[in-house]
C-alpha cells in the first residue's frame, strides 16, 4: 500500500438520506488521504457549528454530496456565537449549505456530487442553484456511479 497524500478532505452531506453515499465517499477518500466528516465530531462543550467550522478550516478540499433533503437548519444562537455580526448572512441555512458556502469563502476547493432525484423540500432547489453558480457539480444516479466519479475526482 502506498503512502497517503498529506491533505484533509471535508465530507459534507445530510446524514439519514445519504448514509450509504457518505460511507462510500469517506472510504474512497481514506484510500488516498484523510477524511473529515461529522462522524469525527465528538459532543463537547462547544456548539456543533463551531466544531464544524474548526474542522472545515483544517481541510484542503471540500466534497459535498447533495440529495433530496435540505437538512437541519442551524439554530440562530449557534450562528450568532460563531459568526457574530455576520450571522444574518447565514440565517435559515442548513449545516450542509453553510459548510459549502463557508468552504468557498475560505478559498477551499470544492467538489459537489448531486444525486439525480427530485426534491420538494424547502431549500434544496436554492442550494442546488447556489452550487451550480459556484462550481460545476457532478451528477450521479446510484452508488456505483458515485464511486466511479469520486475515484475519478480523487485521481
Coordinates of N, CA, C and O in Angstrom, one line a residue:
X1 N 0.8 -1.2 0.0 CA 0.0 0.0 0.0 C 0.9 1.2 0.0 O 1.8 1.4 0.8
X2 N 0.6 2.2 -0.9 CA 1.4 3.4 -1.0 C 1.1 4.4 0.1 O 0.1 4.2 0.9
X3 N 1.9 5.4 0.2 CA 1.6 6.5 1.2 C 0.4 7.3 0.8 O 0.2 7.5 -0.4
X4 N -0.2 7.8 1.8 CA -1.4 8.7 1.6 C -0.9 10.1 1.4 O 0.1 10.5 1.9
X5 N -1.7 10.8 0.6 CA -1.4 12.3 0.4 C -1.6 13.0 1.7 O -2.4 12.7 2.5
X6 N -0.7 14.0 2.0 CA -0.8 14.7 3.2 C -1.8 15.9 3.3 O -1.5 17.0 3.6
X7 N -3.0 15.5 2.9 CA -4.1 16.6 3.0 C -5.4 16.0 3.5 O -5.5 14.8 3.6
X8 N -6.2 16.9 3.9 CA -7.5 16.5 4.5 C -8.7 16.9 3.6 O -8.7 18.0 3.0
X9 N -9.7 16.1 3.5 CA -10.9 16.3 2.7 C -12.1 16.3 3.7 O -12.3 15.4 4.5
X10 N -12.8 17.4 3.6 CA -14.0 17.6 4.4 C -15.2 17.0 3.6 O -15.4 17.4 2.5
X11 N -15.9 16.0 4.2 CA -17.1 15.4 3.5 C -18.3 15.9 4.2 O -18.5 15.8 5.4
X12 N -19.2 16.5 3.3 CA -20.4 17.2 3.8 C -21.6 16.7 3.1 O -21.6 16.5 1.9
X13 N -22.7 16.4 3.9 CA -24.0 16.0 3.3 C -25.0 15.9 4.5 O -24.6 16.0 5.6
X14 N -26.2 15.8 4.1 CA -27.2 15.4 5.1 C -26.9 13.9 5.4 O -26.2 13.2 4.7
X15 N -27.4 13.4 6.6 CA -27.0 12.1 7.0 C -27.9 11.0 6.7 O -27.6 10.0 6.0
X16 N -29.2 11.1 7.2 CA -30.1 9.9 7.1 C -30.3 9.5 5.7 O -30.3 8.3 5.4
X17 N -30.5 10.4 4.8 CA -30.9 10.0 3.4 C -29.6 9.7 2.5 O -29.8 9.0 1.5
X18 N -28.4 10.1 3.0 CA -27.2 9.8 2.2 C -26.2 9.0 3.0 O -25.0 9.1 2.7
X19 N -26.6 8.2 3.9 CA -25.7 7.4 4.7 C -24.8 6.5 3.9 O -23.6 6.5 4.1
X20 N -25.4 5.8 3.0 CA -24.5 4.9 2.1 C -23.6 5.7 1.2 O -22.4 5.3 1.1
X21 N -24.1 6.8 0.7 CA -23.2 7.6 -0.2 C -22.1 8.2 0.6 O -20.9 8.2 0.2
X22 N -22.3 8.7 1.9 CA -21.3 9.2 2.7 C -20.2 8.2 3.0 O -19.0 8.4 2.9
X23 N -20.7 7.0 3.4 CA -19.7 5.9 3.7 C -18.9 5.6 2.5 O -17.6 5.4 2.6
X24 N -19.4 5.5 1.3 CA -18.7 5.2 0.1 C -17.6 6.3 -0.2 O -16.5 6.0 -0.4
X25 N -18.0 7.6 -0.1 CA -17.1 8.7 -0.3 C -16.0 8.7 0.7 O -14.8 8.9 0.4
X26 N -16.4 8.6 2.0 CA -15.3 8.6 3.0 C -14.4 7.4 2.8 O -13.1 7.6 3.0
X27 N -14.8 6.3 2.5 CA -13.9 5.1 2.2 C -13.0 5.4 1.0 O -11.8 5.2 1.1
X28 N -13.5 6.0 0.0 CA -12.7 6.3 -1.2 C -11.7 7.4 -0.8 O -10.5 7.3 -1.2
X29 N -12.0 8.4 -0.1 CA -11.1 9.4 0.4 C -10.0 8.9 1.2 O -8.8 9.1 1.1
X30 N -10.4 8.0 2.2 CA -9.4 7.4 3.1 C -8.4 6.6 2.4 O -7.3 6.3 3.0
X31 N -8.7 6.1 1.2 CA -7.7 5.3 0.5 C -6.5 6.2 0.0 O -5.4 5.7 -0.2
X32 N -6.8 7.5 -0.1 CA -5.7 8.4 -0.7 C -5.2 9.5 0.3 O -4.2 10.1 0.1
X33 N -6.1 9.8 1.3 CA -5.7 10.9 2.2 C -6.6 10.8 3.4 O -7.2 9.8 3.7
X34 N -6.7 11.9 4.2 CA -7.5 11.9 5.4 C -8.9 12.5 5.1 O -9.1 13.5 4.5
X35 N -9.9 11.8 5.7 CA -11.3 12.3 5.5 C -11.8 12.8 6.9 O -11.5 12.2 7.9
X36 N -12.5 14.0 6.8 CA -13.1 14.6 8.0 C -14.5 14.8 7.7 O -14.9 15.4 6.7
X37 N -15.4 14.3 8.6 CA -16.8 14.5 8.4 C -17.4 14.5 9.8 O -16.7 14.3 10.8
X38 N -18.7 14.7 9.9 CA -19.4 14.8 11.1 C -19.2 13.5 12.0 O -19.4 13.6 13.2
X39 N -18.9 12.4 11.4 CA -18.6 11.2 12.2 C -17.5 11.4 13.1 O -17.4 10.6 14.1
X40 N -16.6 12.3 12.8 CA -15.4 12.5 13.7 C -15.7 13.6 14.8 O -14.8 13.9 15.6
X41 N -16.8 14.2 14.7 CA -17.2 15.3 15.7 C -17.6 14.7 16.9 O -18.6 13.9 16.9
X42 N -17.0 15.0 18.0 CA -17.4 14.5 19.3 C -18.2 15.6 20.1 O -17.7 16.7 20.1
X43 N -19.3 15.2 20.7 CA -20.0 16.2 21.5 C -19.1 16.7 22.7 O -18.5 15.9 23.3
X44 N -19.1 17.9 22.8 CA -18.3 18.5 24.0 C -19.0 19.8 24.4 O -20.1 20.0 24.1
X45 N -18.2 20.7 25.0 CA -18.8 21.9 25.5 C -19.1 22.9 24.3 O -19.9 23.8 24.5
X46 N -18.5 22.7 23.2 CA -18.7 23.7 22.0 C -20.0 23.4 21.3 O -20.5 22.3 21.3
X47 N -20.4 24.5 20.6 CA -21.6 24.3 19.8 C -21.2 23.5 18.5 O -20.1 23.6 18.0
X48 N -22.2 22.8 17.9 CA -21.9 22.0 16.8 C -21.4 22.8 15.6 O -20.4 22.4 14.9
X49 N -21.9 24.0 15.4 CA -21.5 24.8 14.2 C -20.0 25.2 14.4 O -19.2 25.2 13.5
X50 N -19.6 25.5 15.6 CA -18.2 25.8 15.9 C -17.3 24.7 15.6 O -16.2 24.8 15.0
X51 N -17.7 23.5 16.0 CA -16.9 22.3 15.7 C -16.8 22.0 14.2 O -15.8 21.7 13.7
X52 N -17.9 22.2 13.5 CA -17.9 22.1 12.0 C -16.9 23.0 11.4 O -16.1 22.6 10.5
X53 N -17.0 24.3 11.8 CA -16.1 25.3 11.2 C -14.6 25.0 11.5 O -13.8 25.1 10.6
X54 N -14.4 24.6 12.7 CA -13.0 24.3 13.1 C -12.4 23.2 12.3 O -11.3 23.2 11.8
X55 N -13.2 22.1 12.0 CA -12.8 21.0 11.2 C -12.7 21.4 9.7 O -11.8 21.0 9.0
X56 N -13.6 22.2 9.2 CA -13.6 22.6 7.9 C -12.3 23.4 7.6 O -11.6 23.2 6.6
X57 N -11.9 24.3 8.5 CA -10.7 25.1 8.4 C -9.4 24.2 8.3 O -8.4 24.7 7.8
X58 N -9.5 23.0 8.8 CA -8.3 22.1 8.7 C -8.2 21.4 7.4 O -7.2 20.6 7.2
X59 N -9.2 21.6 6.5 CA -9.2 20.8 5.3 C -8.7 21.6 4.1 O -8.7 22.8 4.0
X60 N -8.2 20.8 3.1 CA -7.6 21.3 1.9 C -8.6 21.2 0.7 O -8.5 21.9 -0.3
X61 N -9.6 20.3 0.9 CA -10.6 20.1 -0.2 C -12.0 19.8 0.5 O -12.0 19.2 1.6
X62 N -13.0 20.3 -0.1 CA -14.4 20.1 0.4 C -15.1 19.2 -0.6 O -15.0 19.5 -1.8
X63 N -15.7 18.1 -0.2 CA -16.6 17.3 -1.0 C -18.0 17.3 -0.5 O -18.2 17.0 0.7
X64 N -18.9 17.8 -1.3 CA -20.3 17.8 -0.8 C -21.1 16.8 -1.6 O -20.9 16.5 -2.8
X65 N -22.1 16.2 -0.9 CA -23.0 15.2 -1.5 C -24.4 15.8 -1.3 O -24.7 16.0 -0.1
X66 N -25.1 16.0 -2.3 CA -26.5 16.6 -2.2 C -27.5 15.7 -2.7 O -27.4 15.2 -3.9
X67 N -28.5 15.4 -1.9 CA -29.7 14.6 -2.4 C -30.9 15.4 -2.4 O -31.0 16.6 -2.7
X68 N -32.0 14.8 -1.9 CA -33.3 15.4 -1.9 C -33.7 16.1 -0.6 O -34.7 16.8 -0.5
X69 N -32.9 16.0 0.4 CA -33.2 16.6 1.7 C -32.3 17.8 1.9 O -31.1 17.8 1.5
X70 N -32.8 18.9 2.5 CA -32.1 20.1 2.8 C -31.2 20.0 4.0 O -30.1 20.5 4.1
X71 N -31.8 19.3 5.0 CA -31.1 19.1 6.3 C -31.5 20.0 7.4 O -32.4 20.9 7.2
X72 N -30.8 19.9 8.5 CA -31.1 20.7 9.7 C -30.7 22.1 9.6 O -29.6 22.4 9.2
X73 N -31.6 23.0 9.9 CA -31.4 24.4 9.9 C -30.5 24.8 11.1 O -30.8 24.3 12.2
X74 N -29.5 25.6 11.0 CA -28.6 26.0 12.1 C -29.4 26.9 13.0 O -30.0 27.9 12.6
X75 N -29.4 26.5 14.3 CA -30.0 27.4 15.3 C -29.4 28.8 15.3 O -28.1 28.9 15.2
X76 N -30.2 29.8 15.5 CA -29.7 31.2 15.4 C -28.7 31.5 16.5 O -27.7 32.2 16.3
X77 N -28.8 30.8 17.7 CA -27.8 31.1 18.8 C -26.4 30.6 18.3 O -25.4 31.2 18.7
X78 N -26.4 29.5 17.6 CA -25.1 29.0 17.1 C -24.5 29.9 16.1 O -23.3 30.2 16.1
X79 N -25.4 30.4 15.2 CA -24.9 31.3 14.2 C -24.3 32.6 14.8 O -23.2 33.0 14.4
X80 N -25.0 33.1 15.8 CA -24.5 34.3 16.5 C -23.2 34.1 17.2 O -22.3 34.9 17.2
X81 N -23.1 32.9 17.8 CA -21.9 32.5 18.5 C -20.7 32.4 17.6 O -19.6 32.9 17.9
X82 N -20.9 31.8 16.4 CA -19.8 31.6 15.5 C -19.5 32.7 14.6 O -18.4 33.1 14.3
X83 N -20.6 33.4 14.1 CA -20.5 34.4 13.0 C -20.6 35.8 13.6 O -20.3 36.8 12.8
X84 N -21.1 36.0 14.8 CA -21.2 37.3 15.3 C -22.2 38.2 14.5 O -23.3 37.8 14.1
X85 N -21.7 39.4 14.1 CA -22.5 40.3 13.3 C -22.8 39.7 11.9 O -23.8 40.2 11.3
X86 N -22.1 38.8 11.4 CA -22.3 38.2 10.1 C -23.4 37.1 10.1 O -23.7 36.5 9.1
X87 N -23.9 36.8 11.3 CA -24.9 35.7 11.4 C -26.0 35.9 10.4 O -26.6 34.9 9.9
X88 N -26.4 37.1 10.2 CA -27.6 37.3 9.3 C -27.3 36.8 7.9 O -28.3 36.5 7.2
X89 N -26.1 36.7 7.5 CA -25.7 36.2 6.1 C -26.0 34.7 6.0 O -26.0 34.2 4.8
X90 N -26.2 34.0 7.1 CA -26.3 32.6 7.0 C -27.7 32.1 7.6 O -27.9 30.9 7.7
X91 N -28.5 33.1 8.0 CA -29.8 32.7 8.6 C -30.6 31.9 7.7 O -30.8 32.1 6.5
X92 N -31.1 30.8 8.3 CA -32.0 29.9 7.6 C -31.3 28.8 6.8 O -31.9 28.0 6.1
X93 N -30.0 28.8 6.8 CA -29.2 27.8 6.1 C -29.1 26.5 6.9 O -29.1 26.5 8.1
X94 N -29.0 25.4 6.2 CA -28.8 24.1 6.8 C -27.3 24.0 7.1 O -26.5 24.8 6.5
X95 N -26.9 23.1 7.9 CA -25.5 22.9 8.2 C -24.7 22.6 6.9 O -23.6 23.1 6.7
X96 N -25.3 21.7 6.0 CA -24.6 21.3 4.8 C -24.4 22.5 3.9 O -23.4 22.7 3.3
X97 N -25.5 23.4 3.7 CA -25.4 24.6 2.9 C -24.4 25.5 3.5 O -23.6 26.1 2.7
X98 N -24.3 25.7 4.8 CA -23.4 26.6 5.4 C -21.9 26.1 5.2 O -21.1 26.9 4.8
X99 N -21.7 24.8 5.3 CA -20.4 24.2 5.1 C -19.9 24.5 3.6 O -18.8 24.8 3.4
X100 N -20.8 24.3 2.7 CA -20.5 24.6 1.3 C -20.1 26.0 1.1 O -19.1 26.3 0.5
X101 N -21.0 26.9 1.6 CA -20.7 28.3 1.4 C -19.4 28.8 2.1 O -18.6 29.5 1.5
X102 N -19.2 28.3 3.3 CA -18.1 28.7 4.1 C -16.8 28.2 3.4 O -15.8 28.9 3.4
X103 N -16.8 27.0 2.9 CA -15.6 26.4 2.2 C -15.2 27.4 1.1 O -14.0 27.7 0.9
X104 N -16.2 27.9 0.3 CA -15.9 28.8 -0.8 C -15.3 30.1 -0.2 O -14.4 30.6 -0.8
X105 N -15.9 30.6 0.8 CA -15.4 31.9 1.4 C -14.0 31.7 2.0 O -13.2 32.7 1.9
X106 N -13.6 30.5 2.4 CA -12.3 30.2 2.9 C -11.3 29.9 1.8 O -10.1 29.7 2.1
X107 N -11.8 29.8 0.6 CA -10.9 29.5 -0.5 C -10.6 28.0 -0.7 O -9.6 27.7 -1.3
X108 N -11.4 27.2 0.0 CA -11.1 25.7 -0.1 C -11.7 25.2 -1.4 O -12.9 25.4 -1.7
X109 N -11.0 24.5 -2.2 CA -11.5 24.0 -3.5 C -12.7 23.0 -3.2 O -12.6 22.2 -2.2
X110 N -13.8 23.1 -4.0 CA -15.0 22.4 -3.7 C -15.4 21.5 -4.9 O -15.3 21.9 -6.0
X111 N -15.8 20.3 -4.5 CA -16.4 19.3 -5.5 C -17.7 18.9 -4.9 O -17.8 18.6 -3.7
X112 N -18.7 18.9 -5.7 CA -20.1 18.6 -5.3 C -20.7 17.5 -6.2 O -20.6 17.6 -7.4
X113 N -21.2 16.5 -5.6 CA -21.8 15.4 -6.3 C -23.3 15.4 -5.9 O -23.7 15.3 -4.7
X114 N -24.2 15.6 -6.9 CA -25.6 15.8 -6.7 C -26.3 14.5 -7.2 O -26.1 14.1 -8.4
X115 N -27.1 13.9 -6.4 CA -27.9 12.7 -6.7 C -29.0 13.1 -7.6 O -29.8 14.1 -7.3
X116 N -29.2 12.4 -8.7 CA -30.3 12.6 -9.7 C -31.6 12.2 -9.0 O -32.0 11.1 -9.2
X117 N -32.2 13.1 -8.2 CA -33.5 12.8 -7.7 C -34.2 14.1 -7.4 O -33.6 15.1 -7.1
X118 N -35.5 14.1 -7.5 CA -36.3 15.3 -7.3 C -36.5 15.5 -5.8 O -36.5 14.6 -5.0
X119 N -36.6 16.8 -5.5 CA -36.9 17.2 -4.1 C -38.0 18.3 -4.1 O -38.0 19.2 -4.9
X120 N -38.8 18.1 -3.2 CA -39.9 19.1 -2.9 C -39.6 19.8 -1.6 O -40.4 20.7 -1.2
X121 N -38.5 19.5 -0.9 CA -38.2 20.0 0.4 C -37.7 21.5 0.2 O -36.9 21.7 -0.6
X122 N -38.2 22.3 1.1 CA -37.8 23.7 1.1 C -36.3 23.9 1.2 O -35.7 23.3 2.1
X123 N -35.7 24.7 0.4 CA -34.3 25.0 0.5 C -33.4 24.2 -0.5 O -32.3 24.7 -0.9
X124 N -33.8 23.0 -0.9 CA -33.0 22.2 -1.8 C -32.7 22.9 -3.1 O -31.5 22.9 -3.6
X125 N -33.7 23.4 -3.8 CA -33.5 24.0 -5.1 C -32.6 25.2 -5.0 O -31.8 25.4 -5.9
X126 N -32.8 26.0 -4.0 CA -32.0 27.2 -3.9 C -30.5 26.8 -3.6 O -29.6 27.4 -4.2
X127 N -30.3 25.8 -2.8 CA -29.0 25.3 -2.5 C -28.4 24.8 -3.8 O -27.2 25.1 -4.1
X128 N -29.1 24.0 -4.6 CA -28.6 23.5 -5.9 C -28.2 24.6 -6.8 O -27.2 24.5 -7.5
X129 N -29.0 25.6 -6.8 CA -28.7 26.8 -7.7 C -27.4 27.5 -7.3 O -26.6 27.8 -8.1
X130 N -27.3 27.6 -6.0 CA -26.0 28.3 -5.5 C -24.8 27.4 -5.9 O -23.8 27.9 -6.3
X131 N -25.0 26.1 -5.8 CA -23.9 25.2 -6.1 C -23.6 25.4 -7.6 O -22.4 25.6 -8.0
X132 N -24.6 25.3 -8.5 CA -24.4 25.5 -9.9 C -23.8 26.8 -10.3 O -23.0 26.9 -11.3
X133 N -24.1 27.8 -9.5 CA -23.5 29.2 -9.8 C -22.1 29.3 -9.3 O -21.4 30.3 -9.6
X134 N -21.6 28.4 -8.5 CA -20.3 28.5 -7.8 C -19.3 27.4 -8.4 O -18.1 27.8 -8.5
X135 N -19.7 26.2 -8.6 CA -18.9 25.2 -9.1 C -19.6 24.4 -10.2 O -20.8 24.5 -10.3
X136 N -18.9 23.5 -10.9 CA -19.6 22.6 -11.8 C -19.9 21.3 -11.1 O -18.9 20.5 -10.9
X137 N -21.1 21.1 -10.7 CA -21.4 19.8 -9.9 C -21.3 18.6 -10.8 O -21.5 18.7 -12.1
X138 N -21.1 17.5 -10.2 CA -21.2 16.2 -10.9 C -22.4 15.5 -10.5 O -22.7 15.4 -9.3
X139 N -23.2 14.9 -11.4 CA -24.4 14.2 -11.1 C -24.2 12.7 -11.1 O -23.4 12.2 -11.9
X140 N -25.0 12.1 -10.2 CA -24.9 10.6 -10.2 C -26.3 10.0 -9.9 O -27.1 10.7 -9.3
X141 N -26.5 8.8 -10.3 CA -27.8 8.1 -10.0 C -27.8 7.0 -9.0 O -28.8 6.7 -8.4
X142 N -26.6 6.4 -8.9 CA -26.6 5.3 -7.9 C -25.2 5.2 -7.3 O -24.3 5.9 -7.7
X143 N -25.0 4.2 -6.4 CA -23.7 4.1 -5.7 C -22.5 3.8 -6.6 O -21.4 4.3 -6.4
X144 N -22.7 2.9 -7.5 CA -21.6 2.5 -8.4 C -21.2 3.7 -9.3 O -20.0 3.9 -9.5
X145 N -22.1 4.5 -9.7 CA -21.8 5.7 -10.5 C -21.1 6.7 -9.6 O -20.1 7.4 -10.0
X146 N -21.5 6.9 -8.4 CA -20.9 7.8 -7.5 C -19.5 7.4 -7.2 O -18.5 8.2 -7.2
X147 N -19.3 6.1 -6.9 CA -17.9 5.6 -6.7 C -17.0 5.9 -7.8 O -15.9 6.4 -7.6
X148 N -17.4 5.6 -9.0 CA -16.6 5.9 -10.2 C -16.3 7.4 -10.3 O -15.1 7.7 -10.6
X149 N -17.2 8.2 -10.1 CA -17.0 9.7 -10.3 C -16.1 10.2 -9.1 O -15.3 11.1 -9.4
X150 N -16.3 9.7 -7.9 CA -15.5 10.2 -6.8 C -14.0 9.7 -7.0 O -13.1 10.5 -6.8
X151 N -13.8 8.5 -7.4 CA -12.5 7.9 -7.6 C -11.8 8.7 -8.8 O -10.6 9.0 -8.7
X152 N -12.6 9.1 -9.8 CA -12.0 9.9 -10.9 C -11.6 11.2 -10.4 O -10.5 11.7 -10.8
X153 N -12.4 11.8 -9.6 CA -12.1 13.2 -9.0 C -10.8 13.1 -8.1 O -9.9 13.9 -8.2
X154 N -10.7 12.0 -7.3 CA -9.6 11.9 -6.4 C -8.2 11.7 -7.1 O -7.2 12.0 -6.6
X155 N -8.3 11.1 -8.3 CA -7.1 10.8 -9.1 C -6.6 12.1 -9.6 O -5.5 12.4 -9.9

